[in-house]
GROMACS .gro file of C-alpha atoms in nm:
model
  269
    1UNK     CA    1  -2.960  -0.900  -2.062
    2UNK     CA    2  -3.214  -1.001  -1.803
    3UNK     CA    3  -3.154  -0.860  -1.467
    4UNK     CA    4  -3.274  -1.231  -1.337
    5UNK     CA    5  -2.899  -1.319  -1.439
    6UNK     CA    6  -2.622  -1.317  -1.215
    7UNK     CA    7  -2.308  -1.248  -1.400
    8UNK     CA    8  -1.981  -1.202  -1.124
    9UNK     CA    9  -1.620  -1.182  -1.283
   10UNK     CA   10  -1.265  -1.225  -1.137
   11UNK     CA   11  -0.960  -1.018  -1.271
   12UNK     CA   12  -0.624  -1.178  -1.198
   13UNK     CA   13  -0.280  -0.943  -1.325
   14UNK     CA   14  -0.030  -1.112  -1.359
   15UNK     CA   15   0.348  -0.981  -1.455
   16UNK     CA   16   0.259  -1.158  -1.798
   17UNK     CA   17  -0.133  -1.231  -1.842
   18UNK     CA   18  -0.400  -1.119  -1.735
   19UNK     CA   19  -0.664  -1.375  -1.615
   20UNK     CA   20  -1.030  -1.314  -1.668
   21UNK     CA   21  -1.334  -1.519  -1.524
   22UNK     CA   22  -1.696  -1.449  -1.558
   23UNK     CA   23  -1.919  -1.698  -1.390
   24UNK     CA   24  -2.288  -1.639  -1.597
   25UNK     CA   25  -2.577  -1.838  -1.416
   26UNK     CA   26  -2.316  -2.087  -1.309
   27UNK     CA   27  -2.133  -2.065  -1.650
   28UNK     CA   28  -1.753  -2.034  -1.631
   29UNK     CA   29  -1.601  -1.831  -1.892
   30UNK     CA   30  -1.257  -1.752  -1.942
   31UNK     CA   31  -1.030  -1.573  -2.075
   32UNK     CA   32  -0.648  -1.457  -2.119
   33UNK     CA   33  -0.460  -1.166  -2.241
   34UNK     CA   34  -0.140  -1.042  -2.186
   35UNK     CA   35  -0.073  -0.805  -1.866
   36UNK     CA   36  -0.016  -0.430  -1.997
   37UNK     CA   37   0.168  -0.093  -1.906
   38UNK     CA   38  -0.051   0.015  -1.736
   39UNK     CA   39  -0.206  -0.254  -1.599
   40UNK     CA   40  -0.589  -0.103  -1.579
   41UNK     CA   41  -0.568  -0.113  -1.973
   42UNK     CA   42  -0.520  -0.487  -2.026
   43UNK     CA   43  -0.786  -0.558  -1.758
   44UNK     CA   44  -1.018  -0.362  -1.969
   45UNK     CA   45  -0.942  -0.535  -2.246
   46UNK     CA   46  -1.001  -0.890  -2.055
   47UNK     CA   47  -1.313  -0.817  -1.978
   48UNK     CA   48  -1.438  -0.644  -2.272
   49UNK     CA   49  -1.301  -0.984  -2.444
   50UNK     CA   50  -1.426  -1.217  -2.182
   51UNK     CA   51  -1.779  -1.073  -2.187
   52UNK     CA   52  -1.770  -1.122  -2.610
   53UNK     CA   53  -1.729  -1.483  -2.524
   54UNK     CA   54  -1.933  -1.495  -2.304
   55UNK     CA   55  -2.249  -1.299  -2.496
   56UNK     CA   56  -2.315  -1.032  -2.282
   57UNK     CA   57  -2.234  -0.651  -2.221
   58UNK     CA   58  -2.012  -0.537  -1.929
   59UNK     CA   59  -2.271  -0.347  -1.757
   60UNK     CA   60  -2.444  -0.723  -1.747
   61UNK     CA   61  -2.198  -0.750  -1.420
   62UNK     CA   62  -2.293  -0.794  -1.063
   63UNK     CA   63  -2.015  -0.770  -0.892
   64UNK     CA   64  -1.589  -0.742  -0.955
   65UNK     CA   65  -1.335  -0.849  -0.781
   66UNK     CA   66  -1.030  -0.813  -0.869
   67UNK     CA   67  -0.634  -0.920  -0.796
   68UNK     CA   68  -0.359  -0.754  -0.814
   69UNK     CA   69   0.063  -0.759  -0.779
   70UNK     CA   70   0.108  -0.448  -0.843
   71UNK     CA   71   0.215  -0.396  -0.425
   72UNK     CA   72   0.492  -0.727  -0.437
   73UNK     CA   73   0.597  -0.591  -0.785
   74UNK     CA   74   0.700  -0.275  -0.622
   75UNK     CA   75   0.866  -0.438  -0.313
   76UNK     CA   76   1.032  -0.711  -0.542
   77UNK     CA   77   1.202  -0.445  -0.806
   78UNK     CA   78   1.255  -0.184  -0.525
   79UNK     CA   79   1.069   0.081  -0.713
   80UNK     CA   80   0.777   0.214  -0.540
   81UNK     CA   81   0.763   0.611  -0.359
   82UNK     CA   82   1.054   0.747  -0.174
   83UNK     CA   83   0.985   0.715   0.151
   84UNK     CA   84   1.074   0.915   0.454
   85UNK     CA   85   1.005   0.759   0.778
   86UNK     CA   86   0.929   1.003   1.132
   87UNK     CA   87   1.031   0.821   1.479
   88UNK     CA   88   1.108   0.872   1.830
   89UNK     CA   89   1.462   1.001   1.915
   90UNK     CA   90   1.683   0.755   1.931
   91UNK     CA   91   1.504   0.484   1.728
   92UNK     CA   92   1.538   0.635   1.348
   93UNK     CA   93   1.775   0.260   1.339
   94UNK     CA   94   1.516   0.028   1.445
   95UNK     CA   95   1.415  -0.032   1.037
   96UNK     CA   96   1.806  -0.149   0.984
   97UNK     CA   97   1.866  -0.299   1.292
   98UNK     CA   98   1.612  -0.518   1.284
   99UNK     CA   99   1.629  -0.900   1.525
  100UNK     CA  100   1.885  -1.103   1.570
  101UNK     CA  101   1.595  -1.442   1.460
  102UNK     CA  102   1.742  -1.375   1.062
  103UNK     CA  103   1.838  -1.624   0.802
  104UNK     CA  104   2.205  -1.709   0.822
  105UNK     CA  105   2.215  -1.649   1.194
  106UNK     CA  106   2.596  -1.797   1.197
  107UNK     CA  107   2.676  -1.703   0.889
  108UNK     CA  108   2.888  -1.391   0.949
  109UNK     CA  109   2.977  -1.317   0.586
  110UNK     CA  110   2.524  -1.231   0.527
  111UNK     CA  111   2.457  -0.976   0.393
  112UNK     CA  112   2.114  -0.763   0.531
  113UNK     CA  113   1.899  -0.638   0.264
  114UNK     CA  114   1.897  -0.229   0.268
  115UNK     CA  115   1.617  -0.061   0.464
  116UNK     CA  116   1.332   0.068   0.181
  117UNK     CA  117   1.439   0.370   0.346
  118UNK     CA  118   1.797   0.463   0.412
  119UNK     CA  119   1.882   0.648   0.692
  120UNK     CA  120   1.923   1.026   0.557
  121UNK     CA  121   1.605   1.020   0.496
  122UNK     CA  122   1.495   0.885   0.869
  123UNK     CA  123   1.380   1.159   1.059
  124UNK     CA  124   1.313   1.246   1.481
  125UNK     CA  125   1.079   1.363   1.702
  126UNK     CA  126   1.119   1.459   2.050
  127UNK     CA  127   0.852   1.263   2.259
  128UNK     CA  128   0.757   0.986   2.455
  129UNK     CA  129   0.543   0.753   2.556
  130UNK     CA  130   0.566   0.501   2.841
  131UNK     CA  131   0.335   0.200   2.958
  132UNK     CA  132   0.118   0.450   3.188
  133UNK     CA  133   0.051   0.706   2.845
  134UNK     CA  134   0.248   0.976   2.688
  135UNK     CA  135   0.507   1.091   2.891
  136UNK     CA  136   0.594   1.401   2.686
  137UNK     CA  137   0.357   1.540   2.402
  138UNK     CA  138   0.534   1.623   2.119
  139UNK     CA  139   0.539   2.005   1.989
  140UNK     CA  140   0.390   2.126   1.732
  141UNK     CA  141   0.601   2.402   1.589
  142UNK     CA  142   0.880   2.138   1.633
  143UNK     CA  143   0.692   1.898   1.374
  144UNK     CA  144   0.635   2.117   1.179
  145UNK     CA  145   0.910   2.259   1.095
  146UNK     CA  146   1.018   1.845   1.084
  147UNK     CA  147   0.770   1.887   0.715
  148UNK     CA  148   0.969   2.163   0.610
  149UNK     CA  149   1.265   1.983   0.610
  150UNK     CA  150   1.065   1.713   0.461
  151UNK     CA  151   0.924   1.955   0.181
  152UNK     CA  152   1.218   1.993   0.053
  153UNK     CA  153   1.484   1.703   0.136
  154UNK     CA  154   1.597   1.530  -0.177
  155UNK     CA  155   1.486   1.185  -0.190
  156UNK     CA  156   1.820   1.075  -0.316
  157UNK     CA  157   2.095   1.134  -0.611
  158UNK     CA  158   1.895   1.220  -0.844
  159UNK     CA  159   1.729   1.455  -0.637
  160UNK     CA  160   1.363   1.330  -0.598
  161UNK     CA  161   1.130   1.472  -0.369
  162UNK     CA  162   0.967   1.292  -0.074
  163UNK     CA  163   0.681   1.098  -0.217
  164UNK     CA  164   0.550   0.940   0.118
  165UNK     CA  165   0.577   0.946   0.468
  166UNK     CA  166   0.533   0.678   0.761
  167UNK     CA  167   0.508   0.699   1.099
  168UNK     CA  168   0.581   0.475   1.310
  169UNK     CA  169   0.667   0.613   1.721
  170UNK     CA  170   0.750   0.432   2.032
  171UNK     CA  171   0.417   0.220   2.202
  172UNK     CA  172   0.207   0.364   1.952
  173UNK     CA  173  -0.014   0.113   1.935
  174UNK     CA  174  -0.098   0.101   2.271
  175UNK     CA  175  -0.109   0.514   2.302
  176UNK     CA  176  -0.094   0.719   1.939
  177UNK     CA  177  -0.187   1.047   2.074
  178UNK     CA  178   0.126   1.191   1.981
  179UNK     CA  179   0.164   1.022   1.685
  180UNK     CA  180  -0.192   1.085   1.577
  181UNK     CA  181  -0.084   1.489   1.616
  182UNK     CA  182   0.225   1.428   1.378
  183UNK     CA  183   0.076   1.288   1.111
  184UNK     CA  184  -0.202   1.491   1.127
  185UNK     CA  185   0.016   1.781   1.104
  186UNK     CA  186   0.207   1.645   0.829
  187UNK     CA  187   0.005   1.588   0.636
  188UNK     CA  188  -0.191   1.926   0.609
  189UNK     CA  189   0.171   1.995   0.568
  190UNK     CA  190   0.322   1.803   0.271
  191UNK     CA  191   0.109   1.673  -0.037
  192UNK     CA  192   0.206   1.370  -0.012
  193UNK     CA  193   0.034   1.021   0.196
  194UNK     CA  194   0.116   0.958   0.573
  195UNK     CA  195   0.080   0.678   0.643
  196UNK     CA  196   0.060   0.581   1.080
  197UNK     CA  197   0.161   0.270   1.226
  198UNK     CA  198  -0.138   0.284   1.478
  199UNK     CA  199  -0.344   0.318   1.135
  200UNK     CA  200  -0.142   0.059   0.979
  201UNK     CA  201  -0.024  -0.256   1.219
  202UNK     CA  202  -0.175  -0.163   1.590
  203UNK     CA  203   0.027  -0.418   1.726
  204UNK     CA  204   0.346  -0.440   1.998
  205UNK     CA  205   0.718  -0.498   1.868
  206UNK     CA  206   0.871  -0.176   1.691
  207UNK     CA  207   1.024  -0.368   1.434
  208UNK     CA  208   0.756  -0.533   1.345
  209UNK     CA  209   0.479  -0.225   1.311
  210UNK     CA  210   0.795   0.020   1.159
  211UNK     CA  211   0.888  -0.231   0.871
  212UNK     CA  212   0.494  -0.285   0.806
  213UNK     CA  213   0.429   0.103   0.822
  214UNK     CA  214   0.719   0.182   0.611
  215UNK     CA  215   0.627  -0.092   0.306
  216UNK     CA  216   0.263   0.069   0.367
  217UNK     CA  217   0.404   0.408   0.309
  218UNK     CA  218   0.653   0.302   0.017
  219UNK     CA  219   0.372   0.078  -0.171
  220UNK     CA  220   0.068   0.366  -0.162
  221UNK     CA  221   0.144   0.582  -0.429
  222UNK     CA  222   0.163   0.276  -0.670
  223UNK     CA  223  -0.155   0.178  -0.584
  224UNK     CA  224  -0.366   0.475  -0.583
  225UNK     CA  225  -0.215   0.531  -0.925
  226UNK     CA  226  -0.328   0.218  -1.013
  227UNK     CA  227  -0.683   0.183  -0.867
  228UNK     CA  228  -0.802   0.534  -0.918
  229UNK     CA  229  -0.735   0.484  -1.286
  230UNK     CA  230  -0.895   0.107  -1.306
  231UNK     CA  231  -1.219   0.303  -1.067
  232UNK     CA  232  -1.206   0.517  -1.365
  233UNK     CA  233  -1.204   0.287  -1.657
  234UNK     CA  234  -1.446   0.030  -1.502
  235UNK     CA  235  -1.691   0.302  -1.426
  236UNK     CA  236  -1.683   0.431  -1.785
  237UNK     CA  237  -1.746   0.092  -1.915
  238UNK     CA  238  -2.025  -0.017  -1.738
  239UNK     CA  239  -1.866  -0.220  -1.484
  240UNK     CA  240  -1.933  -0.213  -1.106
  241UNK     CA  241  -1.664  -0.079  -0.899
  242UNK     CA  242  -1.436  -0.356  -0.858
  243UNK     CA  243  -1.395  -0.535  -0.522
  244UNK     CA  244  -0.967  -0.570  -0.473
  245UNK     CA  245  -0.784  -0.910  -0.295
  246UNK     CA  246  -0.618  -0.854   0.004
  247UNK     CA  247  -0.361  -1.063   0.150
  248UNK     CA  248  -0.609  -1.241   0.364
  249UNK     CA  249  -0.813  -1.375   0.078
  250UNK     CA  250  -1.061  -1.149   0.140
  251UNK     CA  251  -1.186  -0.829  -0.053
  252UNK     CA  252  -1.244  -0.467   0.062
  253UNK     CA  253  -1.361  -0.184  -0.112
  254UNK     CA  254  -1.115   0.039  -0.335
  255UNK     CA  255  -1.149   0.360  -0.054
  256UNK     CA  256  -1.082   0.052   0.237
  257UNK     CA  257  -0.737  -0.063   0.045
  258UNK     CA  258  -0.656   0.274  -0.022
  259UNK     CA  259  -0.647   0.345   0.336
  260UNK     CA  260  -0.397   0.041   0.392
  261UNK     CA  261  -0.236  -0.057   0.069
  262UNK     CA  262   0.012  -0.307   0.268
  263UNK     CA  263  -0.278  -0.561   0.274
  264UNK     CA  264  -0.254  -0.589  -0.120
  265UNK     CA  265   0.101  -0.750  -0.121
  266UNK     CA  266   0.004  -1.060  -0.116
  267UNK     CA  267  -0.304  -0.981  -0.354
  268UNK     CA  268  -0.185  -1.154  -0.618
  269UNK     CA  269   0.028  -1.462  -0.595
   0.00000   0.00000   0.00000
C-alpha cells in the first residue's frame, strides 16, 4: 500500500472475543475472533484476518491502539502475583482496616473481602515522616535484612515465593525519601517488581494509597509478561509498537504502562 494512505488499528481483548477495527482512509473494517490463551496469539490472529479483509498488510498500519482485561481479570479472579507489602512500623493493618464508609455499613453480618496481601506477607520497617519532613530515617541494613526475609518467605501454603512487592510508608506522598530508599534497596536485593506508593499514587490518605499500590504490585507481573509477548509478536508481524488504553480513556506507550500497571484496570471494560 502507498504510504500516502492512513491506517489505524484498534484491538480490544475481552474474556470471550477479541475485536479488531481497522480504519483505512476513513473506511472501517471490523473483525471478531475468539480470545485465546496466551491472549497475544488471538490479537495477532485477529489483526491478520482484519488486514486481509481490508486488503492491506500488517506492515501498512500506522498506529496501533490496544485495550485489554489482563489487570481486571487478575483482580476479579484473584490470580495475580504473590505479593508482599512493606509499611511503616505499626501500620501493617491499614490495608485490612480500610475505612468506615463501606457498603452495608450497619450490616453486622457483612463479610469484608480478604485483602490482596494477607497479614503474614505484610512487613514493617522502622521509619517516620511527619508534616515537617523525615523525622526518623530508615536504616539501610535493616532494609537489607528485610529483603532477605521477603526473599525466603513462602508466599502461601504451596510454598510459592514472593513475586512482587508493594511499599507504602506513612506520609510518603509528601516526603518520599525513606520510601524511595526502601524501594531502591529492595530492587537491588530482590529479582521481583517493586511498586512504591509515591510513584503509583502520590496522594494523601493511607488506605487509598496503600490499596492502590498493592493492586499495582499484584497485577504488574501479569502486565509485564503479556505486554512483553505482545510487543515481540507485533514487531515480528511488522506492526508499530502498540499504545495501551488506560483507565482514564487515554493511551500510553508500553514502558509507561509497565511502570504503572494499575492504570490499566479499566483498560478493557
